[in-house]
mmCIF file with all atom_site columns, C-alpha atoms in Angstrom:
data_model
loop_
_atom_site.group_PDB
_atom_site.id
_atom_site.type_symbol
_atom_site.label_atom_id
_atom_site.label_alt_id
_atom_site.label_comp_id
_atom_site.label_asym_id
_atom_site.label_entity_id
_atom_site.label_seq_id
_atom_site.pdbx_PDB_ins_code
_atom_site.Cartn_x
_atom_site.Cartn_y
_atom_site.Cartn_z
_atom_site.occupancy
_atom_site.B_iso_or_equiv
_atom_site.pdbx_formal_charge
_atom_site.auth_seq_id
_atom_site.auth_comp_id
_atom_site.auth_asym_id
_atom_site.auth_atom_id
_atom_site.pdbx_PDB_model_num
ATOM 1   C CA . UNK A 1 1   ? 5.592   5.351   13.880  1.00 0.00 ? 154 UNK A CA 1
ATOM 2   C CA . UNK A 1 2   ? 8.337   6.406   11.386  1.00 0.00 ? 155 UNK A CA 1
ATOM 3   C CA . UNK A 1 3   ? 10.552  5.387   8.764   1.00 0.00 ? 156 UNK A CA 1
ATOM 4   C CA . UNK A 1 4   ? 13.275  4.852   11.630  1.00 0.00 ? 157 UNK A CA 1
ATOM 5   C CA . UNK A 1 5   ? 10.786  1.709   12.721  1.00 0.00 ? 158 UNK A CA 1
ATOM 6   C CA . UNK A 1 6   ? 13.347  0.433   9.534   1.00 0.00 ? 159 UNK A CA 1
ATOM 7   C CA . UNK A 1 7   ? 12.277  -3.266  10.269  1.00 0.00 ? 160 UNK A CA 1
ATOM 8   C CA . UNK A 1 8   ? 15.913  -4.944  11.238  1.00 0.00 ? 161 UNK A CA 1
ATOM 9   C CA . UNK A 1 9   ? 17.831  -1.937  9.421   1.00 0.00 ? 162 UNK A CA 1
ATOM 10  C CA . UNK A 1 10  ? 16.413  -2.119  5.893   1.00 0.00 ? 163 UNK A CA 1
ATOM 11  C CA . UNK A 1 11  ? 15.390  1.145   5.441   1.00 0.00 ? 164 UNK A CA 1
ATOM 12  C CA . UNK A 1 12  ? 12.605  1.439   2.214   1.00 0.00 ? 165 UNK A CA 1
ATOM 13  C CA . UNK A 1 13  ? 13.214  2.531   -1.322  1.00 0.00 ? 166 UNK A CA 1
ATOM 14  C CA . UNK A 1 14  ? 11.648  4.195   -3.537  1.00 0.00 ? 167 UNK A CA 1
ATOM 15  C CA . UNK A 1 15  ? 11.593  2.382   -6.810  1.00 0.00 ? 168 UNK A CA 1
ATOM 16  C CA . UNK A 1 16  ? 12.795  3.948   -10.357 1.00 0.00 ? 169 UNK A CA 1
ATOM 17  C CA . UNK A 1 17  ? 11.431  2.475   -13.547 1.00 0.00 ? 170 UNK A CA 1
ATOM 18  C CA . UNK A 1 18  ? 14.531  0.583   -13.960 1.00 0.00 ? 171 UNK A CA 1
ATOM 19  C CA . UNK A 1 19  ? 12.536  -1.647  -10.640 1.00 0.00 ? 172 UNK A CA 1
ATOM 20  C CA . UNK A 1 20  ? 9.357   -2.029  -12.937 1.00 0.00 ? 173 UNK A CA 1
ATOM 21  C CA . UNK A 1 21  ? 10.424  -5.903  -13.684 1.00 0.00 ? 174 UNK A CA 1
ATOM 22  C CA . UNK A 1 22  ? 10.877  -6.521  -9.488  1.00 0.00 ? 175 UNK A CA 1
ATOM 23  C CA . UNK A 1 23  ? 7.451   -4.627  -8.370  1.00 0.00 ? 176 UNK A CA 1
ATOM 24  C CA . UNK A 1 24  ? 5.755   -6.628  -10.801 1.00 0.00 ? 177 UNK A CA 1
ATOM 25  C CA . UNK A 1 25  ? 7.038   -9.796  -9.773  1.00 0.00 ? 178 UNK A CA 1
ATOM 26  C CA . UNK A 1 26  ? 5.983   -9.172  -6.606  1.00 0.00 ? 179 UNK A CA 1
ATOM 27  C CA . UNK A 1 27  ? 2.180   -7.562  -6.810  1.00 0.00 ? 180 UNK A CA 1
ATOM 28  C CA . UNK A 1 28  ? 1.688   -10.859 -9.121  1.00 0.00 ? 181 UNK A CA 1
ATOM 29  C CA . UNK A 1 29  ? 3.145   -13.040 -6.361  1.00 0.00 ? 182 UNK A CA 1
ATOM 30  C CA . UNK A 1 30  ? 0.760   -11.202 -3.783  1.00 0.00 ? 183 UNK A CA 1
ATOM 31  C CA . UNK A 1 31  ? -2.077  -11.597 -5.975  1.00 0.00 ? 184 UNK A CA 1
ATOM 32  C CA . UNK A 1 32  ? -1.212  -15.371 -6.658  1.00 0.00 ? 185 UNK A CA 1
ATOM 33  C CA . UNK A 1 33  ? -0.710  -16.062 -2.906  1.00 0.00 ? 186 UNK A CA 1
ATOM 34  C CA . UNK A 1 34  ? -4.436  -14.813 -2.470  1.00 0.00 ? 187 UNK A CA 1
ATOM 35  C CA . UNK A 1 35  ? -6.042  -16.133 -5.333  1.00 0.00 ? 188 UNK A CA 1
ATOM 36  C CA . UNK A 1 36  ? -6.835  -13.214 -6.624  1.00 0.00 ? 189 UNK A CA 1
ATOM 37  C CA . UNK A 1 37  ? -6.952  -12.347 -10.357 1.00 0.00 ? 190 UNK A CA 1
ATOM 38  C CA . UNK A 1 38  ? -3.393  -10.808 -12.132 1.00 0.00 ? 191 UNK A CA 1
ATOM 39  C CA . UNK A 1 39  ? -2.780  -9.708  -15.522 1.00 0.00 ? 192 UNK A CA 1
ATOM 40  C CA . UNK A 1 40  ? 0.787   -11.515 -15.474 1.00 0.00 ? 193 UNK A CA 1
ATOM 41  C CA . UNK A 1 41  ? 3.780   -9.646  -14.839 1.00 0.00 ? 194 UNK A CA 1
ATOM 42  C CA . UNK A 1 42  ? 4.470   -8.681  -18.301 1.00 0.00 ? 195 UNK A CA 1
ATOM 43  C CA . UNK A 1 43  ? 1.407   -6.086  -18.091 1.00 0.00 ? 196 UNK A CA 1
ATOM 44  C CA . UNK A 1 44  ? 2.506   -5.224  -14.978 1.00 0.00 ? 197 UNK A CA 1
ATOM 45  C CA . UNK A 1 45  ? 5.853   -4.569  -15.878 1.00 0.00 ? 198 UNK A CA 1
ATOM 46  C CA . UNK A 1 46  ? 4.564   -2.259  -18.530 1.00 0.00 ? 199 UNK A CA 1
ATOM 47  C CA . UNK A 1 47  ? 1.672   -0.229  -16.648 1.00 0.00 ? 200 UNK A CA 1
ATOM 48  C CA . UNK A 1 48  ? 4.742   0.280   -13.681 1.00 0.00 ? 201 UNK A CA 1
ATOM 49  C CA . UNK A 1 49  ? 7.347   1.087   -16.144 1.00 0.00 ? 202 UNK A CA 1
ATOM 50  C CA . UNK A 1 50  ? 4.920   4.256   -17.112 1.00 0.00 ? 203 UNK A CA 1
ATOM 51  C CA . UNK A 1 51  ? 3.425   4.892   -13.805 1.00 0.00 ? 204 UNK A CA 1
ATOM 52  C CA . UNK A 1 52  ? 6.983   4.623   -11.650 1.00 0.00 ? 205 UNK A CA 1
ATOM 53  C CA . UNK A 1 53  ? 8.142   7.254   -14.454 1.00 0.00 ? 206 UNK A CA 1
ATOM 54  C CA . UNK A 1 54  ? 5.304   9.869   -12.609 1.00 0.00 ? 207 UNK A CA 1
ATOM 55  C CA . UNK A 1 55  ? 4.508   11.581  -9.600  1.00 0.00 ? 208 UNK A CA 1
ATOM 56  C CA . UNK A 1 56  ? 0.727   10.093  -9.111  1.00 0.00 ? 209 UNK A CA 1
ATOM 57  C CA . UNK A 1 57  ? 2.406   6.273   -8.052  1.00 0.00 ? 210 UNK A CA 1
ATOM 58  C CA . UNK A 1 58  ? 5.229   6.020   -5.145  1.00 0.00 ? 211 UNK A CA 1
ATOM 59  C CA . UNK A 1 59  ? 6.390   2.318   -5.351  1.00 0.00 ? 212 UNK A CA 1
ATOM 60  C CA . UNK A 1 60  ? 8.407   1.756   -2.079  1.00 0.00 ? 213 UNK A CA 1
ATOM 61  C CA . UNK A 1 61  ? 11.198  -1.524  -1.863  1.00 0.00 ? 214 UNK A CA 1
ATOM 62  C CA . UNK A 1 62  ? 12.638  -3.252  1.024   1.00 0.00 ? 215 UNK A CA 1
ATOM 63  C CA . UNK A 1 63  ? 15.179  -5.512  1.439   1.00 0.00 ? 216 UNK A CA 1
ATOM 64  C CA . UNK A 1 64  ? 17.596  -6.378  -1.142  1.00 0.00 ? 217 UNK A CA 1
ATOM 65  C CA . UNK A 1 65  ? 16.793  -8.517  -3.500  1.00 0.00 ? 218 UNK A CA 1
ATOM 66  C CA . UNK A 1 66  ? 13.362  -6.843  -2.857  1.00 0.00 ? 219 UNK A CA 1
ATOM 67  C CA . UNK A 1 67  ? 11.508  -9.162  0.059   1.00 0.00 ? 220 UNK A CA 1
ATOM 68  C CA . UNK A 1 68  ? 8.397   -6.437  0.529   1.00 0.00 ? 221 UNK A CA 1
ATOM 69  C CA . UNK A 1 69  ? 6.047   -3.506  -1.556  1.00 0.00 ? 222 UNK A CA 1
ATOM 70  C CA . UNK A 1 70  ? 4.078   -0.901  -0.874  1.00 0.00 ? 223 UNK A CA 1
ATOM 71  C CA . UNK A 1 71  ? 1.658   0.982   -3.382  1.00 0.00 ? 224 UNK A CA 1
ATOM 72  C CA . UNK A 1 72  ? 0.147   4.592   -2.824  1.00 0.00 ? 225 UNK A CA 1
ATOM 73  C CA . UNK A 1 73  ? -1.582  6.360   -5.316  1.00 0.00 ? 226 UNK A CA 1
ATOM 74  C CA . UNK A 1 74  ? -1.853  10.488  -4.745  1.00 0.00 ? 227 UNK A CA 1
ATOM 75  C CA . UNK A 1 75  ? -4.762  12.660  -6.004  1.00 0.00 ? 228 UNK A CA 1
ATOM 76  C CA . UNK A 1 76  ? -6.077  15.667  -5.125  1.00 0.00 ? 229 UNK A CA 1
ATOM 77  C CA . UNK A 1 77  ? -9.380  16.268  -2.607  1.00 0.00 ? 230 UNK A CA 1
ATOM 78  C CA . UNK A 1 78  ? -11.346 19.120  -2.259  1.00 0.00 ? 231 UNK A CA 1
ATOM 79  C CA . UNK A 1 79  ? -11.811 18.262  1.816   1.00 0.00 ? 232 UNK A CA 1
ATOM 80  C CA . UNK A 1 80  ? -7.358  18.748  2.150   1.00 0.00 ? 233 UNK A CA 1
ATOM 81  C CA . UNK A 1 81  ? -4.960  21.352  1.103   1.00 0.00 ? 234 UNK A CA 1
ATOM 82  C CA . UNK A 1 82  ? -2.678  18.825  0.332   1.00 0.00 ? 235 UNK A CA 1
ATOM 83  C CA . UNK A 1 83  ? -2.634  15.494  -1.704  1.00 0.00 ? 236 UNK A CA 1
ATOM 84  C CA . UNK A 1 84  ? -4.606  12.136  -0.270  1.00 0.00 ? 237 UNK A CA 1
ATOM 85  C CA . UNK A 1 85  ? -3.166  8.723   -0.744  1.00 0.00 ? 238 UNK A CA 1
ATOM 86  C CA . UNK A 1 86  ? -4.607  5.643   -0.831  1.00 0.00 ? 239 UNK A CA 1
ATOM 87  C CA . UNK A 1 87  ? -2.349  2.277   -0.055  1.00 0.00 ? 240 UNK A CA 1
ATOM 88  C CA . UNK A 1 88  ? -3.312  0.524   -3.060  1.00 0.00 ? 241 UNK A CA 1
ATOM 89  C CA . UNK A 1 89  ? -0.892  -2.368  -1.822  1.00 0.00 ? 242 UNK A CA 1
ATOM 90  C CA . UNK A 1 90  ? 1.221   -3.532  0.711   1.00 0.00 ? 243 UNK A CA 1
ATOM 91  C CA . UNK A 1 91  ? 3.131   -6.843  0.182   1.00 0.00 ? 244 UNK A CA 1
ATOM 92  C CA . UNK A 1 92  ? 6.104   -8.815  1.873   1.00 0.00 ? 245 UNK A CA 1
ATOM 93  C CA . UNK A 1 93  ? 6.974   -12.319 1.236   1.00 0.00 ? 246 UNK A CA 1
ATOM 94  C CA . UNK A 1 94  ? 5.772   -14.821 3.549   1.00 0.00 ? 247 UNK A CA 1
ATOM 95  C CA . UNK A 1 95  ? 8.863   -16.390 4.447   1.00 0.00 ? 248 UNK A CA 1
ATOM 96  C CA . UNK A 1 96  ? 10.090  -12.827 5.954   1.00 0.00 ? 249 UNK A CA 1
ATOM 97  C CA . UNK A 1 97  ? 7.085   -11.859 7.701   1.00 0.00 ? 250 UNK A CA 1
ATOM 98  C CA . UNK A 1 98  ? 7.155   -11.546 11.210  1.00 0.00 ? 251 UNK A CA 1
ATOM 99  C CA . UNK A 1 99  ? 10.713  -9.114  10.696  1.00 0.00 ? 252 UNK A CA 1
ATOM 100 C CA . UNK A 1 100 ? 8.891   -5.956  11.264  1.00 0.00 ? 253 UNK A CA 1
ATOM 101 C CA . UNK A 1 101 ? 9.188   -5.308  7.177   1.00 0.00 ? 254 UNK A CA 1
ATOM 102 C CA . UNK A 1 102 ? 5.438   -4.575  6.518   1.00 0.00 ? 255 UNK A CA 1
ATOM 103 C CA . UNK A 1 103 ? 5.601   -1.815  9.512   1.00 0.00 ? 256 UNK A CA 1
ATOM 104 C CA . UNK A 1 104 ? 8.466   -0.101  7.874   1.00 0.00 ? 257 UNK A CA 1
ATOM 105 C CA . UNK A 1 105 ? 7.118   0.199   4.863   1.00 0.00 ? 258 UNK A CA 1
ATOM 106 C CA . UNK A 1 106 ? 4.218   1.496   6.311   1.00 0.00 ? 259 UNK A CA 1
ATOM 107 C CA . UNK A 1 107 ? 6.133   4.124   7.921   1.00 0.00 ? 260 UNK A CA 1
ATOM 108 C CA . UNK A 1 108 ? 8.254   4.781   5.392   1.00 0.00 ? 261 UNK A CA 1
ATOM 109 C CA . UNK A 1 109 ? 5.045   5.297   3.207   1.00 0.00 ? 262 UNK A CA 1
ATOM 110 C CA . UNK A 1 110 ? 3.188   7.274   5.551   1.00 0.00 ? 263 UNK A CA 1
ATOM 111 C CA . UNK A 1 111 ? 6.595   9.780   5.594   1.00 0.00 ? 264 UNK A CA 1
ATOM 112 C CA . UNK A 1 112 ? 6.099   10.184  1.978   1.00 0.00 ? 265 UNK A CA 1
ATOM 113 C CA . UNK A 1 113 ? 2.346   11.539  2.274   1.00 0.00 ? 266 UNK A CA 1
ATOM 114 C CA . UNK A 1 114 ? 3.110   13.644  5.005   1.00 0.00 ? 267 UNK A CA 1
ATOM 115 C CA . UNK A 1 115 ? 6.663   14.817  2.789   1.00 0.00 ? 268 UNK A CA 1
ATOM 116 C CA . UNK A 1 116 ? 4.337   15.494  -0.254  1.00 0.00 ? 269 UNK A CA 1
ATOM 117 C CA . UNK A 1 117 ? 1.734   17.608  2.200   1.00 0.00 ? 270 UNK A CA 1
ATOM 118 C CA . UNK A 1 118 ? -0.790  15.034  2.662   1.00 0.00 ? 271 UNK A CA 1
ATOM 119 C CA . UNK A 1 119 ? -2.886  14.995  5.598   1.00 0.00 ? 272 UNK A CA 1
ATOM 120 C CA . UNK A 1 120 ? -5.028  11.407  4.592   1.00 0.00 ? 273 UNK A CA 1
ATOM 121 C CA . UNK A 1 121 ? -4.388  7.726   4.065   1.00 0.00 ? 274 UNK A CA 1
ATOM 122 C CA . UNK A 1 122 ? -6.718  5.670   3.165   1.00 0.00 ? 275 UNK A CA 1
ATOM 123 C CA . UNK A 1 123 ? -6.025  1.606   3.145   1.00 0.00 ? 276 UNK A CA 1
ATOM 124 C CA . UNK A 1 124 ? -9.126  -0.747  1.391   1.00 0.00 ? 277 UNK A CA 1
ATOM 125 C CA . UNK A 1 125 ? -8.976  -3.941  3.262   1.00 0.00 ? 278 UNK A CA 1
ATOM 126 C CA . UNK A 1 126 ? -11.272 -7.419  2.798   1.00 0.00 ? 279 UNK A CA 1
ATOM 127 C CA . UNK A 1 127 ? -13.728 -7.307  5.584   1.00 0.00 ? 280 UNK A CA 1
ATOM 128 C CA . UNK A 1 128 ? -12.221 -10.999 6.578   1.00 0.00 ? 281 UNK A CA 1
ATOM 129 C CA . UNK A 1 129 ? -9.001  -9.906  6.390   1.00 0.00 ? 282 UNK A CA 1
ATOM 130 C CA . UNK A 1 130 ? -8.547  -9.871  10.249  1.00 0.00 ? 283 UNK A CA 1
ATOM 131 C CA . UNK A 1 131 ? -4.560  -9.731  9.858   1.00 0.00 ? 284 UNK A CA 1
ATOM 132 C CA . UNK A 1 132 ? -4.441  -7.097  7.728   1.00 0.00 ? 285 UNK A CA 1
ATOM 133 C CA . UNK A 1 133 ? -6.923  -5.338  10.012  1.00 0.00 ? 286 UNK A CA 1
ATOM 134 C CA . UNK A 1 134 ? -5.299  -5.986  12.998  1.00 0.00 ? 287 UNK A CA 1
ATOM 135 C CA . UNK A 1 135 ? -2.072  -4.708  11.439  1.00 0.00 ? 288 UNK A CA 1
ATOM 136 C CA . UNK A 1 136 ? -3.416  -1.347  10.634  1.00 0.00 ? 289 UNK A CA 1
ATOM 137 C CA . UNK A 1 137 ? -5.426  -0.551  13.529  1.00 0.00 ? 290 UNK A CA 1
ATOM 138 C CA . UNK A 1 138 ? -2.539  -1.247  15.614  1.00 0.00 ? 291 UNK A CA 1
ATOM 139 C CA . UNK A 1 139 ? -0.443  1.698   13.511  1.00 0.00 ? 292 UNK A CA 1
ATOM 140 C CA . UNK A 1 140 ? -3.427  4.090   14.158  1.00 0.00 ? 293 UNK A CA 1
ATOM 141 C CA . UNK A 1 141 ? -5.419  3.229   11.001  1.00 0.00 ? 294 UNK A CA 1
ATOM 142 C CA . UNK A 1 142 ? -9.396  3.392   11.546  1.00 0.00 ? 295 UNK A CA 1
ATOM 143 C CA . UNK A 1 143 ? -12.537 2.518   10.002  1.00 0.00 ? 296 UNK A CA 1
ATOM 144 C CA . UNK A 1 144 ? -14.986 4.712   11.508  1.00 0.00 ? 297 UNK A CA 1
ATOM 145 C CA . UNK A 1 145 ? -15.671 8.354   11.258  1.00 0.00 ? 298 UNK A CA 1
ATOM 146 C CA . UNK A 1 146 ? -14.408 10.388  14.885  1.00 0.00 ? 299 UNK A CA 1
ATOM 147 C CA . UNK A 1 147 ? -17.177 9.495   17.478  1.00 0.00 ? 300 UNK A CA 1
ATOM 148 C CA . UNK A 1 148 ? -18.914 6.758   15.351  1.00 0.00 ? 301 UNK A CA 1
ATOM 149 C CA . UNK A 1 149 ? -18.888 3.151   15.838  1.00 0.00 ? 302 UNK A CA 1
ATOM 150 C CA . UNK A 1 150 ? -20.435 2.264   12.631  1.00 0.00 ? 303 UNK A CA 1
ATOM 151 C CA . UNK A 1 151 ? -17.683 0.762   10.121  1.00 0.00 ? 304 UNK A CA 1
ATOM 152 C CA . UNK A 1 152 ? -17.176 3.131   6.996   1.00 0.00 ? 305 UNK A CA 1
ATOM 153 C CA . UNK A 1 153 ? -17.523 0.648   4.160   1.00 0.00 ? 306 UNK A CA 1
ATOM 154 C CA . UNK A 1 154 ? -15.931 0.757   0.202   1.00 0.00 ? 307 UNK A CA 1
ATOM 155 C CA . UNK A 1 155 ? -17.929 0.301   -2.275  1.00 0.00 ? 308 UNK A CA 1
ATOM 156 C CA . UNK A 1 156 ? -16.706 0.506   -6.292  1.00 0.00 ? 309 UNK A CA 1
ATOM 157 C CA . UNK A 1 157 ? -18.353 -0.817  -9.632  1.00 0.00 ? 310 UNK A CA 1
ATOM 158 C CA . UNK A 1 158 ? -15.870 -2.438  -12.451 1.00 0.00 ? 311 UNK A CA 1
ATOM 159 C CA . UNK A 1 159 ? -16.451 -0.051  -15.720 1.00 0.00 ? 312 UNK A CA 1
#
């Protein structure tokens, strides 16, 4: 898959600080759609503002007004030469699912790793997230180690 799999010709973005406002709306409606907790767009907007004004957060935009999001953060790993990312999110409105928008943002974020020199992509999804797991596995994404059938699992601790 590439960034030419543009979903129905909107190719992604990458958003400026000037799109803090628009990403935040959006994580917060993603959030909100799952019940899960937010800390309002107004922090958002603020935490993006700084972060889309770096080089550790790539906020990618599709469709215009922005319909869809995806999230990587970039760090370096001592097991790569080059960066790993981690999909922190991947949203697109539920009335424009279904348009192939989610897979080009995918793409379009897994040309940005691979532009940057990364060689790994990691995605965190809810175990009972079947659609989300389904989507992912069917671009190439796994959850066990080569030769394994055991699931890899995520842990993390709030601090």
């Amino acid at each position: 898959m590439t960034s030419g799999d543009s979903g129905g010709g909107q190719r992604p973005r990458r958003a400026t600080p000037g799109d803090a406002a628009v990403v935040a709306r959006l994580l917060h409606d993603f959030n909100t759609e799952f019940s899960t907790p937010t800390p309002g767009v107004g922090e958002l907007q603020a935490r993006l503002t700084q972060l889309l004004a770096g080089d550790d957060v790539v906020v990618l935009l599709t469709g215009e007004p922005a319909s869809g999001v995806a999230v990587l953060s970039f760090r370096p790993n001592v097991w790569f030469q080059g960066p790993v990312a981690i999909l922190d999110e991947l949203y697109v409105r539920p009335d424009l699912r279904g348009r192939r928008l989610g897979s080009a943002l995918l793409a379009a974020a897994v040309d940005v790793v691979r532009g940057r020199g990364g060689e790994l992509m990691e995605i965190n999804v809810d175990g009972d997230d079947t659609d989300a797991r389904r989507f992912y596995e069917a671009r190439g994404f796994t959850n066990t180690e080569p030769d394994q059938t055991d699931p890899m699992l995520y842990y993390y601790r709030e601090l």
